[in-house]
Amino acid sequence: MCLSRLISVMTESRLSILIYHRVLDRFDYLRPDEPVREDFLWHMSLLSRYMNPLSLPEALLRLSEDRLPGRAVCVTFDDGYADNLHCALPVLERCNIPATIFVATDFVDGENMWNDRIVETLRYLRSDSLDLRSLGLSVYLTATKEQRYNCSMTLLSEIKYKPLKEREHLVSSIESLAQHKRETLMLSESNLRTLHARGVNIGAHTQSHPILSELSPEDSYHEIAGSKQWLETSLQCPVEHFAYPNGRLHDDYTDKQVKQVKQIGFKSALTTEYGAVVKNSDLFQLPRFTPWGNSRLLFLLRLLKSRYVLGLKKRRFP
Ligand SMILES: [Zn+2]
């Protein structure tokens, strides 16, 4: 199939915002869905060849002025992983693609995120099973790589929506079961400044990456405003874009957070809801697309498909 012909069916006024988290330097059986450097290179090469990559601020400005070019696309990363600098940035620079990284500021020069602490524990666990019945969980098989991966996915989904204190207790308890050197996976402040100095747009992603919908209005405001303030102080520049942690409407954020993000002075807020952005999209609930697929054709077909879904346009709060 001729890719150029396929691409030509794209509409001229839609913006796809791609969401990544990490770019690994080698395949990790515990994170099989994260692209490695070589995957990311062909992703970006395809965007460079067939799409029109723009920075998020420029894309949103052009959208508001009806000047969005055809096949417009933005690349974003969530959380603030160190590999964004070491693995992703060289590829982005080689392909001349701008990007935005949304940073959860408590993890800068800090501890790993709770989900990574679980995953890394499973990597170093020395037993063939994990008995967590004393924590109100189950017994999990951990003899093979596949079992360890399945165990990590099950634990992450079982723990994700627990109240913050309970989640921290569970993670610390599980972490104590495997002795290992805890290497940070996150950006340092110096890394962050390097990314910024090399032209990467930095956005806010709260301080501690909580489920915002579960917080009191005061705590939610503090998390959102605090991350903006921290980044602006560190980078000495305005931080104008925000991404909701986890990013699903109702489960992870509600109209309360949408109001707060506007009130705090952001120009846009991004979700993880599926779809593409059009001129009348809600700027404070912009949908994104998670790229996946092992082949170039599948990657492009899925990207094309996502451009015909308008995300949250017709959804209403209860
Ligand atoms: Zn996140």
mmCIF file of C-alpha atoms and ligand atoms in Angstrom:
data_model
loop_
_atom_site.group_PDB
_atom_site.id
_atom_site.type_symbol
_atom_site.label_atom_id
_atom_site.label_comp_id
_atom_site.label_asym_id
_atom_site.label_seq_id
_atom_site.Cartn_x
_atom_site.Cartn_y
_atom_site.Cartn_z
ATOM 1 C CA MET A 1 0.000 0.000 0.000
ATOM 2 C CA CYS A 2 1.238 3.486 -0.834
ATOM 3 C CA LEU A 3 1.742 5.339 2.443
ATOM 4 C CA SER A 4 1.630 8.745 0.762
ATOM 5 C CA ARG A 5 -1.840 8.006 -0.610
ATOM 6 C CA LEU A 6 -2.964 6.772 2.766
ATOM 7 C CA ILE A 7 -1.720 9.917 4.443
ATOM 8 C CA SER A 8 -3.411 12.155 1.892
ATOM 9 C CA VAL A 9 -6.859 11.190 3.236
ATOM 10 C CA MET A 10 -6.135 13.052 6.465
ATOM 11 C CA THR A 11 -8.190 16.140 7.108
ATOM 12 C CA GLU A 12 -6.422 19.490 7.155
ATOM 13 C CA SER A 13 -7.634 20.883 10.436
ATOM 14 C CA ARG A 14 -6.995 18.242 13.090
ATOM 15 C CA LEU A 15 -4.204 18.017 15.576
ATOM 16 C CA SER A 16 -2.946 14.701 16.931
ATOM 17 C CA ILE A 17 -1.156 14.907 20.266
ATOM 18 C CA LEU A 18 0.964 11.827 20.900
ATOM 19 C CA ILE A 19 1.637 10.704 24.446
ATOM 20 C CA TYR A 20 4.769 8.858 25.531
ATOM 21 C CA HIS A 21 6.199 8.182 28.969
ATOM 22 C CA ARG A 22 9.565 6.546 28.462
ATOM 23 C CA VAL A 23 12.015 5.642 25.713
ATOM 24 C CA LEU A 24 14.178 2.731 26.866
ATOM 25 C CA ASP A 25 17.745 2.092 25.791
ATOM 26 C CA ARG A 26 16.983 -1.650 25.552
ATOM 27 C CA PHE A 27 13.951 -3.936 25.714
ATOM 28 C CA ASP A 28 12.667 -4.532 29.238
ATOM 29 C CA TYR A 29 10.486 -7.611 29.790
ATOM 30 C CA LEU A 30 8.789 -5.790 32.669
ATOM 31 C CA ARG A 31 7.916 -2.855 30.409
ATOM 32 C CA PRO A 32 7.260 -4.498 27.048
ATOM 33 C CA ASP A 33 4.982 -1.693 25.861
ATOM 34 C CA GLU A 34 7.540 1.085 26.275
ATOM 35 C CA PRO A 35 9.371 1.841 23.024
ATOM 36 C CA VAL A 36 13.110 1.315 22.846
ATOM 37 C CA ARG A 37 15.339 3.900 21.182
ATOM 38 C CA GLU A 38 15.148 2.161 17.765
ATOM 39 C CA ASP A 39 11.326 2.055 17.883
ATOM 40 C CA PHE A 40 11.183 5.690 18.848
ATOM 41 C CA LEU A 41 13.487 6.547 15.961
ATOM 42 C CA TRP A 42 11.173 5.000 13.399
ATOM 43 C CA HIS A 43 8.137 6.583 15.080
ATOM 44 C CA MET A 44 9.747 10.018 14.803
ATOM 45 C CA SER A 45 11.065 9.339 11.291
ATOM 46 C CA LEU A 46 7.502 8.571 10.180
ATOM 47 C CA LEU A 47 6.201 11.755 11.783
ATOM 48 C CA SER A 48 8.965 13.741 10.173
ATOM 49 C CA ARG A 49 8.273 12.245 6.753
ATOM 50 C CA TYR A 50 4.471 12.075 6.655
ATOM 51 C CA MET A 51 3.203 14.476 9.306
ATOM 52 C CA ASN A 52 3.739 18.076 10.324
ATOM 53 C CA PRO A 53 5.310 18.099 13.810
ATOM 54 C CA LEU A 54 4.779 21.315 15.787
ATOM 55 C CA SER A 55 5.490 22.359 19.346
ATOM 56 C CA LEU A 56 2.396 22.305 21.551
ATOM 57 C CA PRO A 57 2.348 26.106 22.064
ATOM 58 C CA GLU A 58 2.670 26.735 18.325
ATOM 59 C CA ALA A 59 0.041 24.147 17.405
ATOM 60 C CA LEU A 60 -2.490 25.600 19.854
ATOM 61 C CA LEU A 61 -1.784 29.145 18.683
ATOM 62 C CA ARG A 62 -2.206 28.152 15.036
ATOM 63 C CA LEU A 63 -5.369 26.220 15.905
ATOM 64 C CA SER A 64 -6.878 29.300 17.542
ATOM 65 C CA GLU A 65 -5.999 31.417 14.510
ATOM 66 C CA ASP A 66 -7.247 28.856 11.969
ATOM 67 C CA ARG A 67 -3.708 28.421 10.674
ATOM 68 C CA LEU A 68 -3.138 24.786 11.618
ATOM 69 C CA PRO A 69 -1.242 23.057 8.810
ATOM 70 C CA GLY A 70 -2.432 19.734 7.452
ATOM 71 C CA ARG A 71 -1.300 16.566 9.240
ATOM 72 C CA ALA A 72 -0.407 18.528 12.381
ATOM 73 C CA VAL A 73 1.031 16.511 15.253
ATOM 74 C CA CYS A 74 2.599 17.209 18.660
ATOM 75 C CA VAL A 75 4.798 14.892 20.717
ATOM 76 C CA THR A 76 4.414 14.863 24.504
ATOM 77 C CA PHE A 77 5.886 12.883 27.392
ATOM 78 C CA ASP A 78 4.368 12.504 30.860
ATOM 79 C CA ASP A 79 5.968 12.216 34.303
ATOM 80 C CA GLY A 80 9.593 13.325 33.745
ATOM 81 C CA TYR A 81 11.784 10.260 33.181
ATOM 82 C CA ALA A 82 15.542 10.658 32.812
ATOM 83 C CA ASP A 83 15.471 8.623 29.585
ATOM 84 C CA ASN A 84 13.543 11.485 27.992
ATOM 85 C CA LEU A 85 16.880 13.306 28.016
ATOM 86 C CA HIS A 86 19.241 10.396 27.359
ATOM 87 C CA CYS A 87 17.242 8.334 24.838
ATOM 88 C CA ALA A 88 14.431 10.477 23.427
ATOM 89 C CA LEU A 89 16.069 13.884 23.005
ATOM 90 C CA PRO A 90 18.863 12.746 20.611
ATOM 91 C CA VAL A 91 16.192 11.187 18.364
ATOM 92 C CA LEU A 92 13.946 14.251 18.576
ATOM 93 C CA GLU A 93 16.888 16.484 17.657
ATOM 94 C CA ARG A 94 17.952 14.198 14.809
ATOM 95 C CA CYS A 95 14.412 14.265 13.363
ATOM 96 C CA ASN A 96 13.924 17.952 14.196
ATOM 97 C CA ILE A 97 10.750 17.296 16.195
ATOM 98 C CA PRO A 98 9.713 19.589 19.068
ATOM 99 C CA ALA A 99 8.324 18.039 22.248
ATOM 100 C CA THR A 100 6.680 18.872 25.559
ATOM 101 C CA ILE A 101 7.487 17.013 28.789
ATOM 102 C CA PHE A 102 4.952 17.176 31.632
ATOM 103 C CA VAL A 103 6.834 16.867 34.901
ATOM 104 C CA ALA A 104 5.551 15.695 38.295
ATOM 105 C CA THR A 105 7.846 17.873 40.344
ATOM 106 C CA ASP A 106 8.182 15.853 43.576
ATOM 107 C CA PHE A 107 10.085 13.201 41.623
ATOM 108 C CA VAL A 108 12.725 15.577 40.249
ATOM 109 C CA ASP A 109 15.877 14.524 42.111
ATOM 110 C CA GLY A 110 13.523 12.319 44.095
ATOM 111 C CA GLU A 111 12.242 8.821 44.574
ATOM 112 C CA ASN A 112 10.806 6.707 41.757
ATOM 113 C CA MET A 113 7.075 6.758 41.116
ATOM 114 C CA TRP A 114 5.036 4.154 43.034
ATOM 115 C CA ASN A 115 4.381 2.007 39.969
ATOM 116 C CA ASP A 116 8.099 1.841 39.123
ATOM 117 C CA ARG A 117 8.900 0.894 42.718
ATOM 118 C CA ILE A 118 6.628 -2.152 42.322
ATOM 119 C CA VAL A 119 8.086 -3.063 38.934
ATOM 120 C CA GLU A 120 11.699 -2.744 40.128
ATOM 121 C CA THR A 121 10.931 -4.846 43.214
ATOM 122 C CA LEU A 122 9.680 -7.652 40.988
ATOM 123 C CA ARG A 123 12.851 -7.476 38.918
ATOM 124 C CA TYR A 124 15.037 -8.153 41.972
ATOM 125 C CA LEU A 125 12.753 -10.508 43.902
ATOM 126 C CA ARG A 126 14.530 -13.764 44.769
ATOM 127 C CA SER A 127 11.530 -16.010 45.344
ATOM 128 C CA ASP A 128 9.263 -17.932 43.000
ATOM 129 C CA SER A 129 6.112 -16.516 44.523
ATOM 130 C CA LEU A 130 4.952 -13.443 46.363
ATOM 131 C CA ASP A 131 2.576 -13.947 49.258
ATOM 132 C CA LEU A 132 0.828 -10.662 49.991
ATOM 133 C CA ARG A 133 -2.172 -12.029 51.869
ATOM 134 C CA SER A 134 -1.083 -10.208 55.026
ATOM 135 C CA LEU A 135 -1.545 -6.955 53.056
ATOM 136 C CA GLY A 136 -5.052 -7.907 51.931
ATOM 137 C CA LEU A 137 -3.784 -8.934 48.486
ATOM 138 C CA SER A 138 -3.154 -12.435 47.042
ATOM 139 C CA VAL A 139 -0.388 -14.940 46.315
ATOM 140 C CA TYR A 140 1.352 -14.289 42.991
ATOM 141 C CA LEU A 141 3.635 -16.537 40.949
ATOM 142 C CA THR A 142 6.996 -14.932 40.182
ATOM 143 C CA ALA A 143 9.182 -17.798 38.916
ATOM 144 C CA THR A 144 9.366 -16.749 35.257
ATOM 145 C CA LYS A 145 9.710 -13.418 33.502
ATOM 146 C CA GLU A 146 6.183 -13.757 32.193
ATOM 147 C CA GLN A 147 4.839 -14.400 35.699
ATOM 148 C CA ARG A 148 6.734 -11.402 37.049
ATOM 149 C CA TYR A 149 5.299 -9.191 34.331
ATOM 150 C CA ASN A 150 1.765 -10.518 34.945
ATOM 151 C CA CYS A 151 2.227 -10.047 38.691
ATOM 152 C CA SER A 152 3.339 -6.439 38.217
ATOM 153 C CA MET A 153 0.359 -5.637 35.987
ATOM 154 C CA THR A 154 -2.073 -7.221 38.457
ATOM 155 C CA LEU A 155 -0.552 -5.430 41.441
ATOM 156 C CA LEU A 156 -0.537 -2.069 39.668
ATOM 157 C CA SER A 157 -4.218 -2.324 38.828
ATOM 158 C CA GLU A 158 -5.091 -3.556 42.338
ATOM 159 C CA ILE A 159 -3.205 -0.746 44.060
ATOM 160 C CA LYS A 160 -3.693 2.204 41.684
ATOM 161 C CA TYR A 161 -6.921 3.603 43.128
ATOM 162 C CA LYS A 162 -6.247 2.857 46.813
ATOM 163 C CA PRO A 163 -6.223 5.915 49.085
ATOM 164 C CA LEU A 164 -2.807 7.603 48.994
ATOM 165 C CA LYS A 165 -1.656 6.548 52.486
ATOM 166 C CA GLU A 166 -2.751 2.957 51.996
ATOM 167 C CA ARG A 167 -1.069 2.843 48.601
ATOM 168 C CA GLU A 168 2.195 4.121 50.045
ATOM 169 C CA HIS A 169 2.003 1.521 52.843
ATOM 170 C CA LEU A 170 1.429 -1.294 50.320
ATOM 171 C CA VAL A 171 4.233 -0.131 48.029
ATOM 172 C CA SER A 172 6.737 0.259 50.896
ATOM 173 C CA SER A 173 5.792 -3.173 52.256
ATOM 174 C CA ILE A 174 6.206 -4.838 48.858
ATOM 175 C CA GLU A 175 9.449 -2.943 48.218
ATOM 176 C CA SER A 176 10.939 -4.232 51.470
ATOM 177 C CA LEU A 177 10.623 -7.816 50.182
ATOM 178 C CA ALA A 178 13.474 -7.432 47.684
ATOM 179 C CA GLN A 179 16.841 -6.013 48.584
ATOM 180 C CA HIS A 180 18.158 -3.936 45.718
ATOM 181 C CA LYS A 181 19.957 -0.736 44.967
ATOM 182 C CA ARG A 182 17.278 1.818 44.221
ATOM 183 C CA GLU A 183 18.402 3.683 41.142
ATOM 184 C CA THR A 184 16.396 6.717 40.207
ATOM 185 C CA LEU A 185 14.600 6.622 36.894
ATOM 186 C CA MET A 186 13.539 10.252 37.035
ATOM 187 C CA LEU A 187 15.007 13.522 35.783
ATOM 188 C CA SER A 188 17.295 15.537 37.996
ATOM 189 C CA GLU A 189 16.807 19.296 38.135
ATOM 190 C CA SER A 190 19.979 19.683 36.113
ATOM 191 C CA ASN A 191 18.560 17.267 33.464
ATOM 192 C CA LEU A 192 15.391 19.312 33.390
ATOM 193 C CA ARG A 193 17.282 22.537 32.795
ATOM 194 C CA THR A 194 19.270 20.860 30.016
ATOM 195 C CA LEU A 195 16.066 19.759 28.293
ATOM 196 C CA HIS A 196 14.649 23.247 28.598
ATOM 197 C CA ALA A 197 17.862 24.838 27.303
ATOM 198 C CA ARG A 198 17.777 22.501 24.290
ATOM 199 C CA GLY A 199 14.307 23.717 23.334
ATOM 200 C CA VAL A 200 12.020 21.179 24.975
ATOM 201 C CA ASN A 201 8.807 22.745 26.251
ATOM 202 C CA ILE A 202 8.208 21.886 29.918
ATOM 203 C CA GLY A 203 4.675 21.491 31.286
ATOM 204 C CA ALA A 204 3.290 20.771 34.747
ATOM 205 C CA HIS A 205 1.883 17.415 35.882
ATOM 206 C CA THR A 206 1.193 18.074 39.614
ATOM 207 C CA GLN A 207 3.693 17.611 42.425
ATOM 208 C CA SER A 208 3.140 14.015 43.593
ATOM 209 C CA HIS A 209 1.080 12.574 40.707
ATOM 210 C CA PRO A 210 -2.054 11.891 42.779
ATOM 211 C CA ILE A 211 -5.495 10.874 41.539
ATOM 212 C CA LEU A 212 -6.742 14.475 41.578
ATOM 213 C CA SER A 213 -10.429 13.544 41.678
ATOM 214 C CA GLU A 214 -9.888 11.926 45.097
ATOM 215 C CA LEU A 215 -8.313 14.996 46.715
ATOM 216 C CA SER A 216 -9.993 17.818 48.592
ATOM 217 C CA PRO A 217 -10.337 21.001 46.492
ATOM 218 C CA GLU A 218 -7.536 22.603 48.548
ATOM 219 C CA ASP A 219 -5.127 19.701 48.072
ATOM 220 C CA SER A 220 -5.919 19.459 44.385
ATOM 221 C CA TYR A 221 -5.286 23.188 43.910
ATOM 222 C CA HIS A 222 -2.032 22.937 45.832
ATOM 223 C CA GLU A 223 -0.823 19.997 43.705
ATOM 224 C CA ILE A 224 -1.591 21.751 40.414
ATOM 225 C CA ALA A 225 -0.421 25.266 41.352
ATOM 226 C CA GLY A 226 2.587 23.948 43.268
ATOM 227 C CA SER A 227 3.998 22.108 40.266
ATOM 228 C CA LYS A 228 3.635 25.205 38.065
ATOM 229 C CA GLN A 229 5.331 27.400 40.617
ATOM 230 C CA TRP A 230 8.184 24.954 41.217
ATOM 231 C CA LEU A 231 8.931 24.628 37.509
ATOM 232 C CA GLU A 232 8.718 28.380 36.883
ATOM 233 C CA THR A 233 11.139 29.043 39.722
ATOM 234 C CA SER A 234 13.539 26.362 38.532
ATOM 235 C CA LEU A 235 13.438 27.230 34.830
ATOM 236 C CA GLN A 236 12.814 30.956 35.161
ATOM 237 C CA CYS A 237 10.152 30.890 32.462
ATOM 238 C CA PRO A 238 6.357 30.667 32.270
ATOM 239 C CA VAL A 239 4.918 27.129 32.430
ATOM 240 C CA GLU A 240 1.663 27.332 30.508
ATOM 241 C CA HIS A 241 0.490 23.790 29.830
ATOM 242 C CA PHE A 242 -0.716 21.052 32.163
ATOM 243 C CA ALA A 243 -1.440 17.315 31.908
ATOM 244 C CA TYR A 244 -3.809 15.563 34.338
ATOM 245 C CA PRO A 245 -2.130 12.553 36.032
ATOM 246 C CA ASN A 246 -3.541 9.351 34.541
ATOM 247 C CA GLY A 247 -5.800 11.681 32.595
ATOM 248 C CA ARG A 248 -9.200 10.012 32.367
ATOM 249 C CA LEU A 249 -12.329 12.074 32.913
ATOM 250 C CA HIS A 250 -14.265 11.168 36.116
ATOM 251 C CA ASP A 251 -11.759 8.462 37.194
ATOM 252 C CA ASP A 252 -8.767 10.801 37.455
ATOM 253 C CA TYR A 253 -10.058 14.364 37.171
ATOM 254 C CA THR A 254 -13.420 16.133 37.187
ATOM 255 C CA ASP A 255 -14.858 19.551 36.360
ATOM 256 C CA LYS A 256 -13.345 20.785 39.660
ATOM 257 C CA GLN A 257 -9.805 20.292 38.365
ATOM 258 C CA VAL A 258 -10.726 21.760 34.975
ATOM 259 C CA LYS A 259 -11.839 24.953 36.757
ATOM 260 C CA GLN A 260 -8.725 25.003 38.923
ATOM 261 C CA VAL A 261 -6.377 24.589 35.963
ATOM 262 C CA LYS A 262 -8.034 27.612 34.287
ATOM 263 C CA GLN A 263 -7.991 29.617 37.505
ATOM 264 C CA ILE A 264 -4.294 28.917 38.063
ATOM 265 C CA GLY A 265 -3.520 30.382 34.661
ATOM 266 C CA PHE A 266 -2.627 27.517 32.349
ATOM 267 C CA LYS A 267 -3.356 27.921 28.635
ATOM 268 C CA SER A 268 -4.255 24.272 28.085
ATOM 269 C CA ALA A 269 -4.657 20.946 29.852
ATOM 270 C CA LEU A 270 -4.190 17.526 28.317
ATOM 271 C CA THR A 271 -5.961 14.273 29.125
ATOM 272 C CA THR A 272 -5.273 10.681 28.134
ATOM 273 C CA GLU A 273 -8.680 10.377 26.487
ATOM 274 C CA TYR A 274 -8.456 9.085 22.939
ATOM 275 C CA GLY A 275 -8.932 11.310 19.929
ATOM 276 C CA ALA A 276 -7.804 14.334 17.979
ATOM 277 C CA VAL A 277 -8.074 18.079 18.620
ATOM 278 C CA VAL A 278 -10.168 20.396 16.447
ATOM 279 C CA LYS A 279 -10.786 24.126 16.637
ATOM 280 C CA ASN A 280 -13.756 23.877 19.008
ATOM 281 C CA SER A 281 -12.154 21.286 21.321
ATOM 282 C CA ASP A 282 -12.111 22.156 25.013
ATOM 283 C CA LEU A 283 -8.594 23.567 25.508
ATOM 284 C CA PHE A 284 -8.642 22.284 29.079
ATOM 285 C CA GLN A 285 -9.486 18.697 28.131
ATOM 286 C CA LEU A 286 -7.434 17.990 25.051
ATOM 287 C CA PRO A 287 -7.380 14.338 23.954
ATOM 288 C CA ARG A 288 -4.211 12.477 23.095
ATOM 289 C CA PHE A 289 -3.167 9.355 21.239
ATOM 290 C CA THR A 290 -0.855 6.661 22.585
ATOM 291 C CA PRO A 291 1.187 5.366 19.637
ATOM 292 C CA TRP A 292 1.586 1.636 19.350
ATOM 293 C CA GLY A 293 2.083 -1.078 16.780
ATOM 294 C CA ASN A 294 5.057 -3.087 15.625
ATOM 295 C CA SER A 295 4.960 -1.989 12.030
ATOM 296 C CA ARG A 296 5.085 1.364 10.333
ATOM 297 C CA LEU A 297 1.819 0.731 8.538
ATOM 298 C CA LEU A 298 -0.064 -0.196 11.719
ATOM 299 C CA PHE A 299 1.378 2.797 13.541
ATOM 300 C CA LEU A 300 0.170 5.140 10.796
ATOM 301 C CA LEU A 301 -3.224 3.447 10.443
ATOM 302 C CA ARG A 302 -3.841 3.795 14.176
ATOM 303 C CA LEU A 303 -2.729 7.395 14.107
ATOM 304 C CA LEU A 304 -5.086 8.039 11.180
ATOM 305 C CA LYS A 305 -7.949 6.319 12.984
ATOM 306 C CA SER A 306 -7.401 8.461 16.084
ATOM 307 C CA ARG A 307 -7.722 11.612 13.963
ATOM 308 C CA TYR A 308 -11.375 10.813 13.248
ATOM 309 C CA VAL A 309 -12.334 10.549 16.904
ATOM 310 C CA LEU A 310 -12.909 13.889 18.540
ATOM 311 C CA GLY A 311 -12.315 12.786 22.102
ATOM 312 C CA LEU A 312 -14.255 14.686 24.717
ATOM 313 C CA LYS A 313 -16.128 17.038 22.405
ATOM 314 C CA LYS A 314 -19.558 15.608 23.112
ATOM 315 C CA ARG A 315 -19.026 14.411 26.658
ATOM 316 C CA ARG A 316 -20.639 16.141 29.592
ATOM 317 C CA PHE A 317 -19.984 16.098 33.274
ATOM 318 C CA PRO A 318 -22.677 14.314 35.318
HETATM 319 ZN ZN ZN B 1 1.650 10.763 34.623
#
